[in-house]
């Protein structure tokens, strides 16, 4: 019996190139017109690992981190990260004391939320740092302009218990840089900021996500908040060779079984594909439970890069596996198949998947299932937390 390796390679892995993260953050902070850069690491760093990405970003031009939830903010603090962190989506009934204690900046969009934050600050025994969010036209989170004076009243009344760090908002059409709503939202942000200044506050302003960071210098203000571009996925959907960004994640899996199959055999559930000739099939052990959408191979259009060529996935995507047609080429068990990545050798990208599925690459990256797909890293800092290769 052959000796088994002590650290067997993972079945499926989402490999993250931290050098690509660094490259992208350097590019974005260089593009930011002198504004500070907040790397958005919500949703576990868009599926790339929040802590690893945060460290790489802070070392290459970012000075802030942005997250959605208090849990995400506290995970960064628990990892020893001390940079300013903004958390922006909360229930009014949450316990804000741990976040205030940890020095997490909090977005507030209503007097109800402010009351909960003040309660947390009182129990934490220190003041809360607030980013007051104005709804400038997305009609999602944020204080409607009509309620803004009342929110400012409540903030004024809170006195020393709070520090007003920023007035901020989020765009509806950032990916269409000339869309008329952008100027409308910009004007509303500036009005809200002026009203805050009239109360004696001196907040900074921030509005730009990735797309606006890359296309609208007039929206950079004091701080930009790129997310998707940090991960190298182009917010304007330019193909990889034309984008200044480098995709950081490669989803890959090792071939589990290779075999010759006779002509006329049906492949995978429902026999949607039948071998037109005798051929070599490679079984790649990754499927919809790993975040490979089953719909992706509708019409047989999914491909992988394997053994030096781009090859078709044949038949249905299963829960745990897909089958790749290799014709008469030699493919070895254990070889790495790339499902999506930076497009090397003409291989598929997350953008290709998104186009095929009629969605956006954000959903592809965050859809890789962390519980099943092992995350590995390369680049300096990869060995921290034992998460390296
Ligand atoms: C997710 C998010 C961002 C980052 O957006 P990208 O389009 O990924 O750059 C910025 N600001 C807020 C409020 C967000 O929710």
Coordinates of C-alpha atoms and ligand atoms in Angstrom, one line a residue:
X1 CA 0.0 0.0 0.0
X2 CA 1.4 3.4 -0.9
X3 CA 2.3 5.7 1.9
X4 CA -0.5 8.3 2.4
X5 CA 0.5 12.0 2.5
X6 CA 0.2 13.5 6.0
X7 CA -1.5 16.6 4.7
X8 CA -3.5 15.5 1.7
X9 CA -4.4 18.2 -0.8
X10 CA -7.9 19.5 -0.4
X11 CA -10.6 18.0 -2.6
X12 CA -11.9 21.5 -3.5
X13 CA -10.3 24.8 -2.6
X14 CA -10.9 28.5 -3.0
X15 CA -7.4 29.7 -3.5
X16 CA -6.9 33.4 -2.7
X17 CA -3.8 35.2 -4.0
X18 CA -3.1 37.9 -1.4
X19 CA -0.7 39.6 -3.9
X20 CA -3.7 40.2 -6.2
X21 CA -5.5 41.7 -3.2
X22 CA -2.5 43.9 -2.5
X23 CA -2.3 44.9 -6.2
X24 CA -6.0 45.9 -6.3
X25 CA -5.9 47.9 -3.0
X26 CA -2.8 49.8 -4.2
X27 CA -4.5 50.5 -7.4
X28 CA -7.7 51.7 -5.7
X29 CA -6.0 53.8 -3.1
X30 CA -3.9 55.4 -5.9
X31 CA -7.1 56.2 -7.8
X32 CA -8.8 57.7 -4.7
X33 CA -7.8 61.4 -5.2
X34 CA -6.1 61.5 -1.8
X35 CA -9.1 60.2 0.0
X36 CA -8.6 57.4 2.5
X37 CA -9.5 53.9 1.4
X38 CA -11.9 51.6 3.3
X39 CA -11.6 48.0 2.1
X40 CA -15.0 46.4 2.4
X41 CA -14.7 42.9 3.9
X42 CA -18.3 42.1 4.7
X43 CA -19.6 38.6 3.9
X44 CA -16.3 37.1 5.0
X45 CA -14.4 39.2 2.6
X46 CA -16.8 38.4 -0.3
X47 CA -16.0 34.8 0.3
X48 CA -12.2 35.4 0.4
X49 CA -11.7 35.4 4.2
X50 CA -12.3 38.7 6.0
X51 CA -9.3 38.6 8.3
X52 CA -6.7 37.6 5.7
X53 CA -8.0 40.1 3.2
X54 CA -8.2 42.9 5.9
X55 CA -4.5 42.3 6.8
X56 CA -3.4 42.4 3.1
X57 CA -5.5 45.5 2.4
X58 CA -4.2 47.4 5.5
X59 CA -0.7 46.7 4.4
X60 CA -1.2 48.1 0.9
X61 CA -3.0 51.4 1.1
X62 CA -6.3 50.8 2.9
X63 CA -6.6 52.5 6.3
X64 CA -10.3 51.6 7.1
X65 CA -12.3 48.4 7.0
X66 CA -16.1 48.2 6.3
X67 CA -18.4 45.4 7.3
X68 CA -22.1 44.8 7.4
X69 CA -22.7 43.3 10.8
X70 CA -21.5 43.7 14.4
X71 CA -20.4 40.0 14.3
X72 CA -18.2 40.7 11.3
X73 CA -16.7 43.8 13.0
X74 CA -15.9 41.9 16.2
X75 CA -14.3 39.0 14.2
X76 CA -11.7 41.6 12.9
X77 CA -11.1 42.9 16.4
X78 CA -10.8 39.3 17.8
X79 CA -8.0 38.7 15.2
X80 CA -6.1 41.7 16.6
X81 CA -6.9 44.2 13.9
X82 CA -7.0 47.7 15.3
X83 CA -7.7 49.8 12.2
X84 CA -10.9 51.8 12.1
X85 CA -13.9 49.5 11.3
X86 CA -17.3 50.7 10.2
X87 CA -20.3 48.4 10.7
X88 CA -23.5 49.5 8.9
X89 CA -26.5 47.2 9.1
X90 CA -28.1 46.6 12.5
X91 CA -31.4 45.9 14.2
X92 CA -32.5 48.5 16.6
X93 CA -32.6 45.8 19.3
X94 CA -29.0 44.7 19.0
X95 CA -26.5 45.0 21.9
X96 CA -24.1 47.6 20.8
X97 CA -21.9 47.6 24.0
X98 CA -19.3 45.0 22.8
X99 CA -18.9 47.0 19.5
X100 CA -18.5 50.3 21.4
X101 CA -16.0 48.7 23.7
X102 CA -14.1 47.3 20.7
X103 CA -14.0 50.8 19.2
X104 CA -16.1 49.9 16.2
X105 CA -17.6 52.8 14.3
X106 CA -21.4 52.4 13.9
X107 CA -23.7 53.6 11.2
X108 CA -27.0 55.1 12.5
X109 CA -30.0 55.8 10.3
X110 CA -32.8 56.4 12.8
X111 CA -33.5 57.7 16.3
X112 CA -34.5 54.2 17.3
X113 CA -31.0 52.9 16.3
X114 CA -29.4 55.9 18.0
X115 CA -31.2 55.0 21.3
X116 CA -29.9 51.5 21.1
X117 CA -26.3 52.7 20.4
X118 CA -26.5 55.2 23.3
X119 CA -27.6 52.4 25.6
X120 CA -24.6 50.3 24.5
X121 CA -22.3 53.3 24.9
X122 CA -23.6 53.9 28.4
X123 CA -23.0 50.3 29.4
X124 CA -19.6 50.2 27.6
X125 CA -18.6 53.4 29.5
X126 CA -17.3 55.2 26.5
X127 CA -18.6 57.3 23.6
X128 CA -19.9 55.8 20.4
X129 CA -18.4 56.8 17.0
X130 CA -21.2 57.5 14.6
X131 CA -21.5 57.6 10.8
X132 CA -24.9 59.1 10.2
X133 CA -26.4 57.5 7.1
X134 CA -28.7 59.6 4.9
X135 CA -30.9 57.9 2.3
X136 CA -30.1 59.9 -0.8
X137 CA -32.1 57.8 -3.2
X138 CA -31.5 54.1 -2.8
X139 CA -34.5 53.7 -0.4
X140 CA -32.8 50.9 1.4
X141 CA -30.8 51.7 4.6
X142 CA -30.4 55.3 5.6
X143 CA -32.4 58.1 7.2
X144 CA -35.0 59.7 4.8
X145 CA -34.2 63.4 4.3
X146 CA -37.5 64.4 6.0
X147 CA -36.4 62.7 9.2
X148 CA -32.8 64.0 9.2
X149 CA -33.4 67.1 11.4
X150 CA -35.0 65.0 14.0
X151 CA -32.1 62.6 13.9
X152 CA -29.7 65.5 14.2
X153 CA -31.7 66.8 17.2
X154 CA -31.3 63.4 18.9
X155 CA -27.6 63.3 18.1
X156 CA -27.1 66.8 19.5
X157 CA -29.0 65.8 22.6
X158 CA -26.7 62.8 23.1
X159 CA -23.8 65.3 23.6
X160 CA -20.5 63.8 24.8
X161 CA -21.9 60.2 24.5
X162 CA -21.3 60.3 20.8
X163 CA -18.8 61.6 18.2
X164 CA -20.1 62.3 14.8
X165 CA -17.4 60.9 12.5
X166 CA -19.2 61.0 9.2
X167 CA -22.2 61.7 7.1
X168 CA -22.5 59.0 4.4
X169 CA -24.7 57.3 1.8
X170 CA -24.7 54.6 -0.9
X171 CA -25.4 54.9 -4.6
X172 CA -28.1 53.1 -6.7
X173 CA -26.4 53.3 -10.1
X174 CA -22.7 53.5 -9.4
X175 CA -22.0 51.0 -12.2
X176 CA -23.5 53.6 -14.7
X177 CA -21.2 56.5 -14.0
X178 CA -23.3 59.0 -16.1
X179 CA -26.6 58.0 -14.6
X180 CA -28.6 61.2 -13.6
X181 CA -29.4 59.7 -10.1
X182 CA -25.8 60.0 -9.2
X183 CA -25.8 63.8 -9.2
X184 CA -29.1 63.8 -7.4
X185 CA -27.7 61.5 -4.7
X186 CA -24.5 63.6 -4.5
X187 CA -26.6 66.8 -3.9
X188 CA -28.7 65.2 -1.2
X189 CA -25.6 64.0 0.6
X190 CA -24.1 67.4 0.5
X191 CA -27.3 69.0 1.9
X192 CA -27.4 66.5 4.7
X193 CA -23.8 67.2 5.5
X194 CA -24.3 70.9 5.5
X195 CA -27.2 70.5 8.0
X196 CA -24.9 68.5 10.3
X197 CA -22.2 71.1 10.0
X198 CA -24.8 73.8 10.9
X199 CA -25.2 72.0 14.2
X200 CA -21.5 72.3 14.9
X201 CA -20.4 68.8 13.9
X202 CA -17.4 68.4 11.6
X203 CA -18.1 65.0 9.9
X204 CA -16.2 63.6 6.9
X205 CA -18.3 62.4 3.9
X206 CA -18.2 59.1 2.1
X207 CA -20.3 57.8 -0.9
X208 CA -18.2 55.9 -3.4
X209 CA -18.2 52.1 -3.8
X210 CA -15.8 50.3 -6.2
X211 CA -17.4 51.6 -9.4
X212 CA -17.5 55.2 -8.2
X213 CA -14.0 55.0 -6.9
X214 CA -12.9 54.0 -10.4
X215 CA -15.1 56.4 -12.4
X216 CA -16.2 59.4 -10.4
X217 CA -13.4 61.3 -8.6
X218 CA -16.0 64.0 -7.7
X219 CA -17.5 61.5 -5.3
X220 CA -14.3 60.5 -3.5
X221 CA -14.7 63.1 -0.7
X222 CA -12.7 62.0 2.4
X223 CA -13.0 58.2 2.1
X224 CA -13.9 55.6 -0.6
X225 CA -15.4 52.2 0.1
X226 CA -14.4 49.7 -2.5
X227 CA -15.5 46.1 -2.1
X228 CA -15.7 44.0 -5.2
X229 CA -12.7 45.7 -6.8
X230 CA -10.5 44.7 -3.8
X231 CA -11.1 41.1 -4.9
X232 CA -10.2 41.9 -8.5
X233 CA -13.7 41.6 -10.0
X234 CA -14.2 44.5 -12.3
X235 CA -17.2 46.6 -11.3
X236 CA -17.6 47.7 -14.9
X237 CA -17.4 44.1 -16.1
X238 CA -14.4 44.7 -18.3
X239 CA -12.7 41.4 -19.2
X240 CA -9.7 40.5 -17.2
X241 CA -7.0 41.6 -19.8
X242 CA -8.6 45.0 -20.1
X243 CA -9.1 45.6 -16.3
X244 CA -6.6 47.2 -14.1
X245 CA -7.7 44.7 -11.4
X246 CA -6.5 41.1 -10.8
X247 CA -9.0 38.4 -9.7
X248 CA -7.8 37.0 -6.4
X249 CA -9.9 33.8 -6.1
X250 CA -9.4 30.6 -8.0
X251 CA -11.9 27.9 -7.4
X252 CA -10.3 24.5 -8.1
X253 CA -10.6 20.9 -7.4
X254 CA -8.6 17.8 -8.0
X255 CA -9.6 15.0 -10.4
X256 CA -10.9 12.1 -8.4
X257 CA -11.3 9.5 -11.1
X258 CA -10.3 9.1 -14.8
X259 CA -11.8 6.5 -17.1
X260 CA -12.5 5.5 -20.7
X261 CA -16.2 5.2 -21.5
X262 CA -17.6 3.6 -24.6
X263 CA -19.6 5.5 -27.3
X264 CA -23.3 5.9 -26.7
X265 CA -23.2 6.0 -22.9
X266 CA -25.3 8.5 -21.0
X267 CA -23.5 10.8 -18.5
X268 CA -24.7 12.1 -15.2
X269 CA -28.3 12.4 -13.9
X270 CA -31.0 12.4 -16.6
X271 CA -28.4 11.5 -19.3
X272 CA -28.5 15.0 -20.7
X273 CA -25.3 14.2 -22.6
X274 CA -24.3 11.0 -24.3
X275 CA -20.7 10.1 -25.4
X276 CA -20.6 10.6 -29.1
X277 CA -17.5 8.3 -29.3
X278 CA -15.3 6.4 -27.0
X279 CA -13.8 9.1 -24.7
X280 CA -11.9 9.8 -21.5
X281 CA -14.0 11.3 -18.7
X282 CA -12.5 13.0 -15.6
X283 CA -14.6 13.2 -12.5
X284 CA -14.1 16.5 -10.7
X285 CA -15.5 16.4 -7.1
X286 CA -17.2 19.7 -6.8
X287 CA -20.8 20.5 -7.2
X288 CA -23.7 22.7 -6.2
X289 CA -23.2 22.0 -2.5
X290 CA -19.8 23.7 -3.0
X291 CA -21.3 26.7 -4.8
X292 CA -21.2 25.6 -8.4
X293 CA -24.7 26.5 -9.5
X294 CA -26.6 23.6 -11.0
X295 CA -28.0 25.9 -13.7
X296 CA -24.5 26.7 -14.9
X297 CA -24.4 23.7 -17.2
X298 CA -27.8 24.2 -18.7
X299 CA -27.2 23.7 -22.4
X300 CA -23.7 22.3 -21.7
X301 CA -21.9 25.6 -21.7
X302 CA -19.7 25.2 -18.6
X303 CA -16.0 24.6 -19.0
X304 CA -13.0 24.0 -16.8
X305 CA -9.3 24.5 -17.4
X306 CA -7.6 21.1 -16.9
X307 CA -4.4 19.5 -18.1
X308 CA -3.4 22.4 -20.3
X309 CA -6.7 22.9 -22.0
X310 CA -10.2 24.3 -21.6
X311 CA -12.6 21.4 -21.5
X312 CA -16.4 21.0 -21.4
X313 CA -18.3 19.9 -18.4
X314 CA -20.7 17.2 -19.7
X315 CA -24.1 16.4 -18.2
X316 CA -25.7 17.8 -15.1
X317 CA -23.9 19.5 -12.2
X318 CA -24.5 17.2 -9.2
X319 CA -24.4 18.0 -5.5
X320 CA -20.8 16.9 -5.2
X321 CA -19.4 16.4 -8.6
X322 CA -19.1 17.3 -12.3
X323 CA -17.9 15.2 -15.2
X324 CA -15.4 16.7 -17.7
X325 CA -14.9 15.3 -21.3
X326 CA -11.2 15.0 -22.1
X327 CA -11.5 13.2 -25.5
X328 CA -8.4 11.2 -26.1
X329 CA -6.1 13.5 -24.0
X330 CA -4.1 12.1 -21.1
X331 CA -5.4 13.4 -17.8
X332 CA -4.2 12.1 -14.4
X333 CA -6.1 11.6 -11.2
X334 CA -5.1 14.3 -8.7
X335 CA -4.6 16.9 -11.5
X336 CA -6.1 20.3 -10.7
X337 CA -9.1 21.5 -12.6
X338 CA -9.8 25.3 -12.4
X339 CA -13.5 26.1 -12.3
X340 CA -13.0 29.8 -12.3
X341 CA -10.0 32.1 -11.7
X342 CA -8.0 34.9 -13.4
X343 CA -8.7 33.5 -16.8
X344 CA -5.1 32.1 -17.4
X345 CA -4.9 30.0 -20.5
X346 CA -8.3 31.0 -21.6
X347 CA -9.9 29.4 -18.5
X348 CA -13.2 30.6 -17.1
X349 CA -13.6 33.6 -14.8
X350 CA -16.3 34.4 -12.2
X351 CA -17.5 37.0 -14.7
X352 CA -18.0 34.2 -17.3
X353 CA -20.2 32.4 -14.8
X354 CA -22.1 35.5 -14.0
X355 CA -22.8 36.2 -17.6
X356 CA -23.9 32.6 -18.2
X357 CA -26.3 32.8 -15.3
X358 CA -27.6 36.3 -15.8
X359 CA -26.2 37.5 -12.5
X360 CA -23.3 39.5 -11.1
X361 CA -19.8 38.2 -10.1
X362 CA -20.5 39.3 -6.5
X363 CA -23.0 36.4 -6.2
X364 CA -20.5 34.0 -7.7
X365 CA -17.7 34.8 -5.2
X366 CA -19.9 35.0 -2.2
X367 CA -21.7 31.8 -3.3
X368 CA -18.6 29.5 -2.8
X369 CA -19.5 27.5 0.3
X370 CA -17.0 28.0 3.0
X371 CA -18.1 25.0 5.0
X372 CA -17.2 22.6 2.2
X373 CA -14.5 24.4 0.1
X374 CA -11.2 24.8 1.9
X375 CA -9.8 28.3 1.6
X376 CA -6.0 28.5 0.9
X377 CA -3.8 31.5 0.4
X378 CA -0.6 32.4 -1.4
X379 CA 1.4 35.6 -1.1
X380 CA 3.1 37.1 1.9
X381 CA 1.0 36.8 5.0
X382 CA -0.5 33.6 3.7
X383 CA 0.9 31.5 6.6
X384 CA -0.8 33.6 9.3
X385 CA -3.4 31.5 11.2
X386 CA -2.0 28.4 9.6
X387 CA -4.3 29.0 6.6
X388 CA -1.5 28.9 4.1
X389 CA -0.8 26.3 1.5
Ligands
LIG1 C1 -21.0 46.4 -0.1 C2 -21.0 47.8 0.1 C3 -19.9 48.6 -0.5 C4 -18.9 48.0 -1.5 O1 -19.6 47.9 -2.7 P1 -18.8 47.4 -4.0 O2 -19.8 47.6 -5.1 O3 -18.6 45.9 -3.7 O4 -17.6 48.1 -4.2 C5 -19.8 49.9 -0.2 N1 -20.7 50.5 0.7 C6 -21.7 49.8 1.2 C7 -22.7 50.5 2.1 C8 -21.9 48.5 0.9 O5 -23.0 47.8 1.4

